[in-house]
Every structure is written in C-alpha cells, then in structure tokens.
Amino acid sequence: MSVINILSPHVADMIAAGEVVERPASVVKELLENAFDAGAQNVTVEIRGGGAPYIRVSDDGCGMAPEDAGVAFLRHATSKLRDERGLEAIATMGFRGEALAAISAVSHIELLTREKGSASGTRVTLSAGDIQDMGPAGCPEGTTMIVRDLFYNTPARLKFLKSDRAEAAACVQSALRCALGRPEISVRMLRDGKEEFFSPGDGREDSCVYTLLGRELASSMLRCVSEDEGLKVTGFVSSPAAGRGNRSAQYFFCNGRFIRSQLLQAALEQAYKNTLLTGRYPACVLYLDLSCASVDVNVHPAKTEVKFSYEKKVFDLVYHAVQLSLEGEKRSAAVELSPSTKKAIEPKADFYRSMSAESFRQNGYSVDRPRAAQSAPARPQTPPAAEKRPDFSAAFASLHASSPLEQTRLDLSPVQKIEKFEKKVPDSTEKAAESVEKPVQNVEKPALPDYKILGETMKTYILVEVGEELLLIDKHAAHERMNFDRLRAMDRQILSQTLLTPAPLKLDAGDAELLEQNGELLSELGFEIEPFGETDYVIRAVPADILASDAVPAVEEILEKLRRGKAPDRQSARDEILHTVACKAAIKAGWDTSPAERERIVREVLSGRVRYCPHGRPVSAVLTRRDLDKMFKRIV
Ligand code: ADP
Ligand code: MG
C-alpha cells in the first residue's frame, strides 16, 4: 500500500506559512517590507488587539495593476526576481514571493491598491488564500493591506500566541526595526488607535534614532562613520557610561535590513573591552552598506540572518569604527545637572525646532542618506513630503553640542585613522579580537591644553580650569583606571609584597575550589595564598600596590566575582582580578592627595588616556561657560 501523498498546494502553503508567518509581528514585517519595496515615502501600520484580529499597512508606493492584484497572492509570485541570476544581487527586501501567499493562507485579507497615475483602483478580498471578491474600487494611490483573523483556520498556531500585550509589543518592535533601518521613509505606528511612534522620514539617521529610540538613549550615543573598499558603516554607538543590562538596544542593519549577527555583535563589544563592566552591554544603531553581491540574505526565510563574503573585513571595519568613535568622544562627560537646575535653565520647549537644520549641519552632524539608496523599486517615486515635520535631528545634535576640549583631539579623518590601525591588524578574526587591547597607545599623544588646577573639593573632586571650561575629576575613578592600565600592561609576574603577618581566610568548599582553580593566575598577579588546615587558608603576599589591611577584602571580592561567573575565560578572570587590585590600590575619596599626585592625575585625564574607570563610570565632567551663564541667567 502506498503511503506517500503529494500535498495539495493549499496545504503546502499552510505549512510554508509557519516559516514566514510565525506570529502577527512577522506579518507586520513582511507587509512593511513590501511597502518599502514599492518605493513608499510614507507608511502607516495599525494593529488592534495583539495584531491577530487586525493588521493594516497603508503605503503611498507604486501600487499594483488590476491584473497583478490577484496574482500577488500566488506562491512564488514576485515582481522582484526574474531568474536565478538575480539571486546573487538582491537589492529589495523581498524576493521569494512567499509572504502574501503564506499570510493569505491563514487569514482573511482585504487589499485596496491603485497604481500611480491610474484612474481607479482595485479591491480584492481573500479567505484562506482563495479570492472571494475582486473588482474596481475608489482608493488613493498606493496600497492598503488589511489582514484580519490571523490563524483563524490553524487553531494550533493560534494557541501558541502569547497574550495580546506581548504580541502587540512584538508587532511594535518589529515595525520599529523596519523603520529604524530606513531613515528615508516615514513610518507611523498605531496600536489600538494610539500612536506608538512616528519616524520623520527625512533621510537622517540622527532624527530617526531620536524619534524611534527616544531622547535618553539618543543622548548617550556617539557618531560612528567609517568606510573601506566599498564597505561602509555609519550610525551611532552608546557611550561606555551608558552601558545596559542586556543587548536589546543593539540594532544592526545591512543594506537597510535589520539583521542579527554574532560577528557584528562581537566586533562591537570587542571595541568596548575594559571600558564596560562584565555584564553590561553597549547600545548601537549601525548601518552597514555593502554591495549586494557581497552579502547573502537567502540563508533563512525571515532574512534576519546573513552571510558576508568577507567576514574579516566586515569585522575589522565595524571594530575600528566603533573604537574610533569611543576614542573621539569628548574626554569628559557632560555634567548631569539636578532636575531642578535643569528646569531652571532649560530652553523653551520649541527652542530645538526653531533652530535651523543648517546650523547643526555646520556642527558636523549631517547624516543625510540618499533616499531609497538600496532598494530598486520597479516604478518611480514621488519627492519627499518632509516640510511639515519637526526637525528632530536638531534636538539630537544639541544633545551633543561640542566643547573646546574636543579640539585637543587628534585631527584625523576617520579614513586616515583606519589606515593607521590597518597596519597592525593581524590576519584572523579571532586574532584581531585579541590583538587590539591597547588601541589608544597606537596613536600619537595629543598635546595637552593649557590648564590650571584650582584645588580639590570634598576631598573627592579635583577642580581644573581649561580655557572656558571647568573640569571636575573624580580622583578615585581616574586613579583606578591609571592603575588598571599600568597593571594590565605588565605581561608577567606582578610585584608582590609579603605580609608581615599572614592574613587568615575562611572559605566554604565552593570558594576553596574556585581558589584552587585560579591559583596559578592569582600567584602570577601577586597573590600568595596557601591552604592552612581543612577549609582555612592564609594570604602570605599580595600585589605590592595594595595595603595589608585590604588583603582579605580584595581576595573576597575576587572570589565573589568568580563565583558569579563574571569571568568565563582566563583573560576575563585576569581582568576582573586586576580591576579589584586597581580599585584597592587607588587613592580613595576622602583621603588627602598630594599636589604632585593631583597633577599626575590631571595630566592623564587631559591627555585623553583616562576617560572611564574600569567599571565604565566617567572619570570627569565639564561645566562650560555656557552652562554657568545659563545657570545664572546671564543668557537664556
Ligand atoms: P516578495 O515581496 O518576495 O516579492 P510577496 O508575497 O511579499 O513577495 O509579494 C508579492 C508581490 O506583490 C510583490 O513582488 C509585489 O509585486 C506585490 N506587492 C506586494 N505588496 C505590495 C505593495 N505594498 N505595493 C505594491 N506591490 C506590492
Ligand atoms: Mg514581500
């Protein structure tokens, strides 16, 4: 008896629907991408409930001819790919011709579409993939796709959906990623009648980031631009001071498409090594532009995974780009004023908007992207309708207003800087990751600006006048970083100091085990710890920098870090131990500091070598004349 059946195309579509249409959020993504591919300038996404009851996507793109409107829902129906030659260089978001077939197989659909310049439009309704009704209809140019009752005929899939709240949040996130990837297209997202976000679509990465990710995140972001042999990366990375608890604010785009990539994530995080504490992650919005032929997006149906033809080149480019923007960051973080002071000096609400975009461009914040640079819509586009939109990029730029201190920075163009680093890049990706530990030293020392040390306040902060700016330095944080860099640069045995009286240490079995495991490393770093009976140990020597009284607290702190799994490999264990030593060896807030010591710290900070303590906290802050004038209402 034969057991093999050939499935009907209808059943095959329902199975395929599982690959492309996992949940309402995937429908939002597919429909938005279709709108982008149609050359739309403005797109509205609306969902109700968790998205399963109702999803609408309206665009002002090229629309469809009546004869295409029905065909679009057939499997492998696409206007974006003709034959296999096209597969090698895909410039559109879609190309498989699967999405509409898959979505329509598991929902009720209403399509309204009108081709540009055509006198009337077309309305098509479908249920479970079958056309119910089709005919001419009045509608604006462009396309509106309404998907109702998603998964109504696949109860098993419906059961797997999470709460409405969770599904709606996933829809919003999915639309946000699409919008963030295409600053030249304005996307409005509505959820149960309420606006969730609205991107201006003015082609500027900065205004896109500001409106979609919010003022707080935007204000912690640094510009990032690099280009090398046809590869280009632009966008923003967060200042180390704004490290986050997870990776959810890392957005990578490849030719306008949101992607997940371990390679890019590694390149990004590697650049933050030792400025961010273990367990903290940078945020980023990075746009990678490369020729369509050097990336394969046809790896996964959802197209969020890609394969680069030149992985090492991509890694190096991103790594160096991020590193350069971190290095170029203002040496001192801006002073965080108290909310009441801020309120008192806050410019009027519409101040940002009244400033001309031109003045900000002059500040070097122009990030214009060519409209629809990557997509190759089959039909022509209309010019942008951006006049009525507020200029968010202005607000963004003002968050980053430059300071005179910045002028001490090396004045190299990003491309020149890349060349400087290029010579030192070893041949494999892993090696590149390892070899870049002391990047700052690779660059010539900048000259120090003129400065005057005014004194110290609260036995904690050193006050320095630099031109028209008042610099405040956290002496402990700065000294901790100096110690850390110095210790870390010593390749071998760190100078040890034998304690006059060995310090007893009581450990439980787990900690004793950790101590044994890391014994060799600890002794290399200057700790001499020996068993003393069953579970007792004695510390006989510690690194020369730390006081005898800190011996036990230091070892306890190190064990605590190791216990919490903060050091999965030898290199990070070494770093964690050195963090502790550097911290214990640093001058403390509350201690008296000699003028010579103060001077040494100030010079290190002004040189730009010391910017963050090993935990990622800033070591200094600046009050400019403008800040003070505003505070005293000399200017408004
Ligand atoms: P793909 O995007 O891979 O081509 P889809 O199933 O998503 O496949 O869409 C099928 C076809 O329907 C597209 O190739 C396009 O010609 C047409 N289409 C879909 N959505 C739109 C839209 N919003 N505007 C114009 N044409 C569209
Ligand atoms: Mg598509």
XYZ file of C-alpha atoms and ligand atoms in Angstrom:
664
model
C 0.000 0.000 0.000
C 1.441 3.347 -0.930
C 1.980 5.778 1.967
C 3.388 8.832 0.233
C 0.960 11.614 -0.711
C 1.677 14.703 -2.691
C 0.262 17.579 -0.644
C -2.155 19.938 -2.299
C -0.689 23.402 -2.959
C -3.113 24.752 -0.365
C -1.760 22.531 2.429
C 1.770 23.279 1.296
C 1.017 26.996 1.701
C -0.294 26.427 5.202
C 2.929 24.646 6.109
C 5.042 27.331 4.473
C 3.070 29.898 6.432
C 4.788 28.558 9.521
C 8.160 29.577 8.183
C 7.421 33.143 7.207
C 4.405 33.862 9.406
C 5.283 32.833 12.890
C 3.215 35.447 14.704
C 1.481 38.767 13.988
C 4.819 40.575 14.240
C 6.088 38.642 11.223
C 3.086 39.814 9.188
C 3.850 43.406 10.162
C 7.433 42.950 8.992
C 6.522 41.346 5.663
C 3.874 43.951 4.812
C 6.132 46.844 5.779
C 8.929 45.447 3.642
C 6.559 45.170 0.714
C 5.644 48.832 1.198
C 9.347 49.768 1.281
C 9.982 47.741 -1.872
C 7.100 49.572 -3.541
C 9.052 52.811 -3.114
C 6.746 54.264 -0.443
C 7.653 57.539 1.276
C 5.017 57.284 3.983
C 3.693 54.124 5.582
C 1.122 53.662 8.333
C 0.918 50.451 10.344
C -2.100 49.869 12.529
C -2.805 46.913 14.764
C -5.675 46.044 17.059
C -5.669 43.532 19.881
C -2.416 41.629 19.684
C -2.367 42.015 15.900
C -4.050 38.673 15.190
C -7.549 40.260 14.907
C -6.435 43.185 12.736
C -3.296 44.432 10.974
C -3.397 47.220 8.422
C -0.459 48.549 6.422
C -1.079 51.514 4.088
C 1.554 52.974 1.808
C 1.916 55.600 -0.893
C 4.100 53.376 -3.049
C 3.741 52.310 -6.659
C 0.528 50.302 -6.163
C -0.496 47.304 -8.257
C -2.211 46.988 -11.624
C -5.585 45.182 -11.503
C -4.112 42.147 -13.238
C -1.321 41.906 -10.616
C -3.540 42.376 -7.579
C -4.882 38.829 -7.583
C -1.702 37.150 -8.786
C 0.317 38.663 -5.938
C -1.149 36.071 -3.535
C 0.050 33.068 -5.535
C 3.073 31.199 -4.270
C 6.319 32.354 -5.870
C 4.603 35.364 -7.365
C 7.057 38.239 -7.257
C 7.913 41.246 -9.334
C 11.380 41.455 -7.793
C 13.201 38.477 -9.218
C 13.121 37.009 -12.703
C 15.641 34.179 -12.702
C 18.462 32.707 -10.683
C 20.943 35.321 -11.888
C 19.030 37.946 -9.920
C 19.500 35.921 -6.719
C 23.133 36.922 -6.498
C 22.441 40.592 -6.024
C 19.188 41.169 -4.229
C 18.510 44.835 -3.605
C 14.898 44.594 -2.425
C 13.663 43.447 0.978
C 11.504 40.693 -0.529
C 12.214 38.372 -3.449
C 10.809 34.949 -2.657
C 7.220 35.737 -3.486
C 6.153 33.760 -0.437
C 4.863 36.252 2.084
C 1.474 37.148 0.639
C 0.753 33.506 -0.239
C 1.661 32.402 3.275
C -0.240 35.188 5.058
C -3.363 34.880 2.949
C -3.482 31.104 3.536
C -4.111 31.654 7.246
C -6.277 34.797 7.375
C -8.954 36.975 5.779
C -7.412 39.663 3.587
C -8.676 42.860 2.078
C -6.434 44.554 -0.477
C -7.016 48.024 -1.871
C -4.495 49.197 -4.410
C -4.148 51.801 -7.116
C -1.254 52.193 -9.464
C 0.392 55.602 -9.720
C -1.366 57.637 -12.402
C -4.167 55.124 -12.846
C -7.759 56.390 -12.851
C -9.161 53.838 -10.466
C -8.044 51.174 -8.043
C -8.760 47.536 -7.330
C -10.248 45.794 -4.313
C -9.581 42.109 -3.649
C -10.811 40.027 -0.723
C -9.476 36.586 0.139
C -10.225 33.904 2.725
C -7.736 31.155 3.411
C -5.924 32.044 0.210
C -8.983 31.893 -2.077
C -10.169 35.028 -3.818
C -13.724 35.831 -2.662
C -14.295 39.038 -4.499
C -12.386 41.282 -6.904
C -13.335 44.456 -8.704
C -12.629 48.136 -9.327
C -12.771 50.441 -6.331
C -12.049 54.030 -5.420
C -8.922 54.385 -3.311
C -5.847 56.603 -3.038
C -2.673 55.831 -4.988
C -0.640 53.186 -3.226
C -1.592 50.050 -1.375
C -3.562 49.179 1.753
C -3.422 45.621 3.000
C -5.728 44.589 5.842
C -5.171 41.205 7.468
C -7.982 40.001 9.748
C -8.292 36.950 11.993
C -4.776 35.658 11.544
C -4.506 31.879 12.121
C -8.313 31.513 12.324
C -8.055 28.237 10.391
C -4.965 26.912 12.195
C -6.111 26.657 15.837
C -2.871 25.022 16.940
C -0.898 28.080 15.889
C -3.401 30.415 17.468
C -2.949 28.576 20.749
C 0.769 29.301 20.706
C 0.301 33.035 20.568
C 1.158 34.884 23.749
C -1.018 37.494 25.452
C -2.339 40.384 23.347
C 0.047 42.663 25.152
C 3.068 40.557 24.318
C 2.052 40.071 20.680
C 1.288 43.774 20.252
C 4.650 44.686 21.766
C 6.349 42.320 19.311
C 4.476 43.982 16.418
C 5.613 47.430 17.547
C 9.196 46.212 17.939
C 9.119 44.631 14.509
C 7.827 47.816 12.864
C 10.349 49.879 14.794
C 13.235 47.803 13.463
C 11.988 48.242 9.914
C 11.577 51.994 10.407
C 14.985 52.388 12.030
C 16.570 50.664 9.053
C 15.146 53.160 6.576
C 15.528 56.756 7.778
C 14.392 57.979 4.356
C 10.890 56.534 4.839
C 8.380 57.909 7.322
C 6.653 55.190 9.352
C 3.727 55.773 11.698
C 2.712 53.015 14.073
C -0.733 52.896 15.687
C -1.794 50.401 18.310
C -5.449 50.282 19.321
C -5.867 53.791 17.942
C -2.914 55.236 19.834
C 0.274 56.403 18.154
C 3.268 54.335 19.233
C 5.870 56.085 17.114
C 6.307 58.245 14.075
C 9.607 58.483 12.241
C 10.094 61.691 10.242
C 11.487 60.050 7.099
C 13.812 62.977 6.401
C 16.661 60.654 5.456
C 18.703 61.477 8.534
C 19.957 58.726 10.801
C 20.099 61.037 13.790
C 16.486 62.146 13.680
C 15.428 58.558 13.096
C 17.287 57.372 16.203
C 15.978 60.291 18.238
C 12.323 59.738 17.397
C 12.332 55.941 17.497
C 14.605 55.188 20.431
C 13.940 58.276 22.499
C 15.830 61.212 23.854
C 17.555 59.375 26.670
C 19.187 56.717 24.543
C 19.919 59.203 21.756
C 21.715 61.493 24.174
C 24.129 58.719 25.126
C 25.026 57.957 21.516
C 28.239 58.820 19.678
C 28.557 59.174 15.907
C 30.260 56.385 14.095
C 31.424 56.530 10.456
C 33.964 54.506 8.534
C 34.482 53.409 5.017
C 36.864 50.987 3.428
C 36.972 49.451 -0.031
C 33.291 49.573 -0.804
C 32.227 48.698 2.748
C 30.676 51.472 4.741
C 29.436 51.661 8.290
C 27.560 54.631 9.735
C 25.347 55.164 12.754
C 25.674 55.506 16.485
C 27.128 53.639 19.443
C 26.487 54.333 23.101
C 28.983 55.991 25.351
C 30.547 53.455 27.753
C 28.951 55.386 30.601
C 25.550 54.272 29.292
C 26.141 50.513 29.408
C 22.932 48.479 29.555
C 21.856 45.296 31.271
C 21.158 43.416 28.026
C 21.615 43.562 24.271
C 18.104 44.646 23.363
C 19.257 48.076 22.187
C 21.767 46.711 19.680
C 20.430 47.291 16.200
C 22.400 46.198 13.160
C 21.268 46.859 9.620
C 22.726 45.543 6.423
C 21.648 47.455 3.327
C 18.574 48.698 5.199
C 17.621 45.275 6.518
C 17.577 44.539 10.250
C 19.878 41.589 10.892
C 21.138 39.504 13.768
C 24.823 38.835 13.537
C 27.199 37.335 16.056
C 30.049 38.692 14.004
C 28.881 42.297 14.259
C 27.975 41.881 17.912
C 31.464 40.564 18.651
C 33.102 43.401 16.717
C 31.030 45.962 18.624
C 31.604 44.527 22.074
C 35.267 43.899 21.488
C 35.722 47.630 20.926
C 34.341 48.306 24.419
C 36.638 45.871 26.114
C 37.682 47.262 29.501
C 35.530 50.324 29.285
C 32.381 48.368 30.096
C 31.999 46.177 33.127
C 31.326 42.487 32.529
C 27.585 42.002 32.240
C 26.997 45.466 30.740
C 26.328 45.847 27.026
C 26.663 48.735 24.598
C 23.703 50.028 22.609
C 24.080 50.736 18.919
C 22.347 51.572 15.685
C 24.799 50.610 12.972
C 24.096 50.719 9.266
C 26.297 48.584 7.118
C 26.270 49.368 3.418
C 27.966 46.957 1.098
C 27.478 45.764 -2.398
C 24.523 43.420 -2.602
C 26.735 40.770 -4.149
C 28.970 40.517 -1.076
C 26.205 39.503 1.274
C 23.821 36.549 1.064
C 20.438 37.197 2.654
C 18.987 33.959 1.395
C 20.061 31.960 4.462
C 16.810 31.976 6.426
C 13.171 32.617 5.424
C 12.860 35.584 7.794
C 16.064 37.020 6.267
C 17.339 38.245 9.637
C 20.488 36.190 9.230
C 23.013 36.961 6.552
C 26.270 35.580 5.308
C 29.053 38.027 4.484
C 31.522 37.101 1.785
C 34.339 38.911 3.592
C 33.773 38.320 7.288
C 37.120 39.551 8.487
C 36.854 42.790 6.545
C 33.423 43.436 7.966
C 34.602 42.631 11.489
C 37.610 44.935 11.230
C 35.641 47.794 9.759
C 32.997 47.727 12.480
C 35.507 47.163 15.248
C 37.673 50.115 14.226
C 34.731 52.362 13.505
C 33.355 51.824 16.994
C 36.741 52.192 18.571
C 37.357 55.473 16.787
C 34.115 56.956 17.959
C 34.791 55.899 21.532
C 38.253 57.360 21.318
C 36.989 60.548 19.771
C 34.367 61.007 22.439
C 34.661 64.122 24.444
C 37.167 63.349 27.118
C 34.749 64.418 29.759
C 31.124 63.550 30.074
C 28.745 66.465 30.328
C 27.742 67.376 33.848
C 24.440 65.822 34.837
C 22.589 68.733 36.390
C 19.930 68.171 39.020
C 16.369 68.124 37.649
C 15.546 71.457 39.304
C 18.616 73.194 37.907
C 17.864 71.695 34.521
C 14.357 73.028 34.654
C 15.598 76.462 35.567
C 17.971 76.652 32.633
C 16.048 74.543 30.120
C 15.495 76.400 26.866
C 11.925 76.936 25.779
C 10.231 73.799 24.528
C 10.254 74.801 20.889
C 13.824 76.045 21.013
C 15.179 72.972 19.263
C 12.689 73.139 16.493
C 13.283 76.802 15.809
C 16.955 76.203 15.143
C 17.784 75.733 11.535
C 18.962 72.365 10.397
C 21.750 74.248 8.647
C 23.380 75.377 11.874
C 23.535 71.791 13.029
C 24.928 70.571 9.778
C 27.723 73.055 10.281
C 28.389 71.360 13.586
C 29.221 68.249 11.642
C 26.075 66.329 12.412
C 24.778 65.941 8.944
C 23.965 62.335 8.228
C 21.944 62.576 5.084
C 21.263 59.283 3.472
C 20.251 59.039 -0.126
C 16.606 58.155 -0.389
C 15.953 54.506 -1.131
C 19.622 54.026 -1.824
C 19.457 50.265 -1.558
C 16.074 49.415 -2.865
C 15.448 49.322 -6.545
C 11.724 49.851 -6.847
C 10.376 48.804 -10.183
C 8.434 52.029 -10.549
C 9.198 55.733 -9.978
C 8.938 57.519 -6.618
C 7.470 60.819 -5.534
C 9.586 63.527 -3.877
C 9.590 63.612 -0.055
C 6.865 65.420 1.848
C 9.005 66.412 4.793
C 8.208 70.137 5.186
C 5.621 69.804 7.909
C 7.712 67.576 10.120
C 9.678 68.937 13.077
C 13.438 68.731 12.714
C 14.303 66.153 15.359
C 17.870 65.982 14.222
C 18.301 69.463 15.646
C 17.309 68.271 19.083
C 19.572 65.307 18.698
C 22.537 67.396 17.678
C 22.060 69.851 20.508
C 22.449 66.968 22.925
C 25.927 66.590 21.552
C 26.964 70.206 21.317
C 30.723 70.273 21.006
C 33.127 71.652 23.591
C 36.535 73.341 23.208
C 38.161 70.407 24.984
C 37.432 68.356 21.943
C 39.849 70.425 19.960
C 42.749 68.670 21.627
C 41.730 65.542 19.841
C 43.810 64.161 17.011
C 42.571 65.712 13.849
C 42.480 62.746 11.513
C 39.650 61.863 9.226
C 38.056 58.511 10.036
C 39.518 57.028 6.906
C 43.027 58.154 7.750
C 42.626 56.737 11.207
C 41.547 53.405 9.854
C 44.721 53.304 7.804
C 46.756 53.919 10.906
C 45.210 50.904 12.577
C 45.136 48.798 9.465
C 48.847 48.104 9.588
C 48.505 46.428 12.934
C 45.590 44.186 12.128
C 46.600 40.515 12.229
C 45.200 38.005 9.800
C 42.379 36.127 11.510
C 39.231 37.473 13.069
C 39.993 35.904 16.446
C 43.449 37.379 16.398
C 42.060 40.748 15.516
C 39.925 40.457 18.594
C 42.869 39.643 20.827
C 45.441 41.974 19.461
C 43.619 45.201 19.973
C 43.943 45.583 23.665
C 45.784 48.878 23.827
C 44.465 50.792 20.848
C 44.850 54.243 22.331
C 48.573 53.871 22.709
C 48.877 53.221 18.998
C 48.013 56.819 18.293
C 50.399 59.723 18.827
C 49.998 61.603 22.086
C 47.991 64.783 21.660
C 49.415 67.956 23.191
C 47.841 68.996 26.494
C 45.735 72.144 26.540
C 46.662 74.922 28.986
C 45.174 74.217 32.368
C 45.189 75.433 35.957
C 44.479 73.196 38.933
C 42.193 75.183 41.213
C 42.112 72.688 44.044
C 40.030 69.864 45.341
C 36.562 69.790 46.767
C 35.002 67.357 49.230
C 38.318 65.507 49.204
C 36.909 63.768 46.136
C 36.846 66.007 43.084
C 39.793 67.821 41.584
C 38.832 71.168 40.009
C 40.685 72.234 36.870
C 40.238 75.282 34.692
C 40.777 74.543 30.998
C 40.153 77.586 28.835
C 36.498 78.469 29.275
C 35.642 75.192 30.942
C 35.616 73.903 34.468
C 36.697 70.295 34.613
C 35.807 68.126 37.617
C 37.745 64.916 38.067
C 36.766 62.041 40.326
C 40.220 61.317 41.677
C 39.478 57.756 42.771
C 37.910 56.753 39.467
C 40.762 58.310 37.466
C 43.450 56.755 39.598
C 41.740 53.380 39.444
C 41.865 53.471 35.649
C 45.517 54.532 35.678
C 46.366 51.614 37.959
C 44.389 49.208 35.857
C 46.098 50.205 32.619
C 49.514 50.025 34.237
C 48.905 46.585 35.789
C 47.382 45.274 32.641
C 50.364 46.351 30.564
C 52.662 44.178 32.706
C 52.774 40.913 30.871
C 54.370 38.810 33.526
C 54.630 38.484 37.269
C 53.248 41.456 39.138
C 55.368 42.736 42.002
C 54.285 41.048 45.199
C 54.666 42.133 48.805
C 54.904 39.615 51.628
C 52.645 40.393 54.543
C 54.323 40.807 57.918
C 51.551 38.754 59.479
C 49.818 36.317 57.120
C 46.092 37.032 56.959
C 43.755 34.113 57.693
C 40.926 33.399 55.259
C 37.940 31.130 55.971
C 36.300 29.709 52.874
C 33.436 27.353 52.102
C 34.019 24.379 49.830
C 32.847 26.213 46.691
C 35.144 29.180 47.192
C 38.042 26.902 48.102
C 37.526 25.131 44.795
C 37.488 28.445 42.911
C 40.667 29.445 44.664
C 42.371 26.203 43.641
C 41.215 26.584 40.041
C 42.572 30.105 39.787
C 45.639 29.578 41.994
C 48.151 29.916 39.208
C 46.614 33.116 37.875
C 46.363 34.655 41.334
C 50.009 33.955 42.068
C 51.019 35.416 38.708
C 49.184 38.577 39.725
C 50.964 38.816 43.073
C 48.740 36.871 45.480
C 50.265 34.096 47.539
C 47.557 32.057 49.217
C 48.149 28.724 50.919
C 45.919 26.104 52.496
C 46.025 26.088 56.252
C 44.166 23.061 57.558
C 40.863 21.743 56.141
C 38.988 24.760 54.813
C 41.232 27.521 56.079
C 43.717 29.453 54.041
C 46.284 32.154 54.717
C 47.231 35.039 52.488
C 51.009 35.356 52.623
C 51.536 38.021 49.982
C 49.502 40.498 47.935
C 50.280 42.731 44.915
C 52.643 45.477 46.043
C 50.112 48.201 45.315
C 47.585 47.224 47.931
C 47.644 47.719 51.648
C 47.915 44.783 54.045
C 44.545 45.716 55.509
C 42.967 45.301 52.068
C 44.322 41.768 51.565
C 41.281 39.876 52.811
C 38.630 42.207 51.306
C 40.440 42.043 47.946
C 40.539 38.242 47.863
C 36.900 38.059 48.984
C 35.856 40.446 46.260
C 37.727 38.441 43.635
C 36.116 35.177 44.771
C 32.710 36.847 44.688
C 33.255 37.860 41.062
C 34.480 34.413 40.096
C 31.538 32.827 41.895
C 29.074 34.948 39.963
C 30.554 33.598 36.736
C 31.810 37.021 35.720
C 34.977 35.546 34.282
C 34.235 32.683 31.927
C 37.765 32.576 30.488
C 41.287 33.219 31.655
C 41.606 36.651 30.089
C 38.459 37.978 31.726
C 39.409 36.354 35.052
C 42.719 38.189 34.829
C 40.935 41.460 34.075
C 38.479 41.014 36.931
C 41.308 40.361 39.384
C 43.202 43.395 38.115
C 40.049 45.521 38.458
C 39.956 44.635 42.128
C 43.649 45.306 42.629
C 43.431 48.610 40.726
C 40.476 49.711 42.834
C 42.060 48.763 46.154
C 45.327 50.411 45.145
C 43.676 53.663 44.103
C 43.596 56.770 46.232
C 40.209 56.990 47.866
C 37.669 59.746 48.071
C 38.110 61.284 51.498
C 41.869 60.862 51.508
C 44.288 63.757 51.306
C 46.116 63.837 47.995
C 49.475 65.492 47.403
C 49.741 68.249 44.770
C 52.126 66.083 42.720
C 49.680 63.184 42.702
C 46.868 65.535 41.733
C 48.930 66.938 38.887
C 49.698 63.459 37.586
C 46.014 62.545 37.528
C 45.006 65.781 35.824
C 47.602 65.324 33.106
C 46.484 61.771 32.430
C 42.850 62.839 32.145
C 43.658 65.796 29.883
C 45.755 63.582 27.633
C 42.628 61.569 26.932
C 44.172 58.326 28.079
C 41.960 58.141 31.141
C 38.274 58.525 30.443
C 36.413 55.781 32.253
C 37.144 53.839 35.389
C 37.406 50.097 34.711
C 33.715 49.799 35.642
C 32.715 52.193 32.866
C 31.938 55.203 35.068
C 33.202 58.516 33.698
C 36.216 59.955 35.491
C 35.474 63.567 34.714
C 32.731 66.036 33.897
C 32.726 69.509 32.382
C 30.885 72.714 33.143
C 31.259 75.139 30.265
C 30.961 78.903 30.480
C 27.685 78.492 28.658
C 26.403 76.054 31.315
C 27.330 78.505 34.049
C 25.958 81.528 32.205
C 22.688 79.691 31.747
C 22.628 78.694 35.377
C 22.979 82.335 36.408
C 20.624 83.504 33.694
C 23.242 85.684 32.016
C 21.967 84.090 28.841
C 18.699 82.316 28.164
P 8.004 39.352 -2.490
O 7.966 40.559 -1.635
O 9.024 38.359 -2.056
O 8.090 39.665 -3.948
P 5.307 38.984 -1.580
O 4.456 37.755 -1.485
O 5.588 39.691 -0.330
O 6.635 38.548 -2.292
O 4.628 39.975 -2.612
C 4.316 39.519 -3.910
C 4.268 40.672 -4.907
O 3.149 41.503 -4.639
C 5.460 41.616 -4.858
O 6.547 41.124 -5.614
C 4.873 42.898 -5.433
O 4.905 42.893 -6.823
C 3.424 42.835 -4.993
N 3.192 43.672 -3.793
C 3.065 43.240 -2.528
N 2.852 44.257 -1.672
C 2.860 45.393 -2.407
C 2.698 46.799 -2.118
N 2.515 47.233 -0.864
N 2.766 47.661 -3.143
C 2.961 47.236 -4.414
N 3.123 45.949 -4.756
C 3.076 45.014 -3.780
Mg 7.455 40.613 0.363
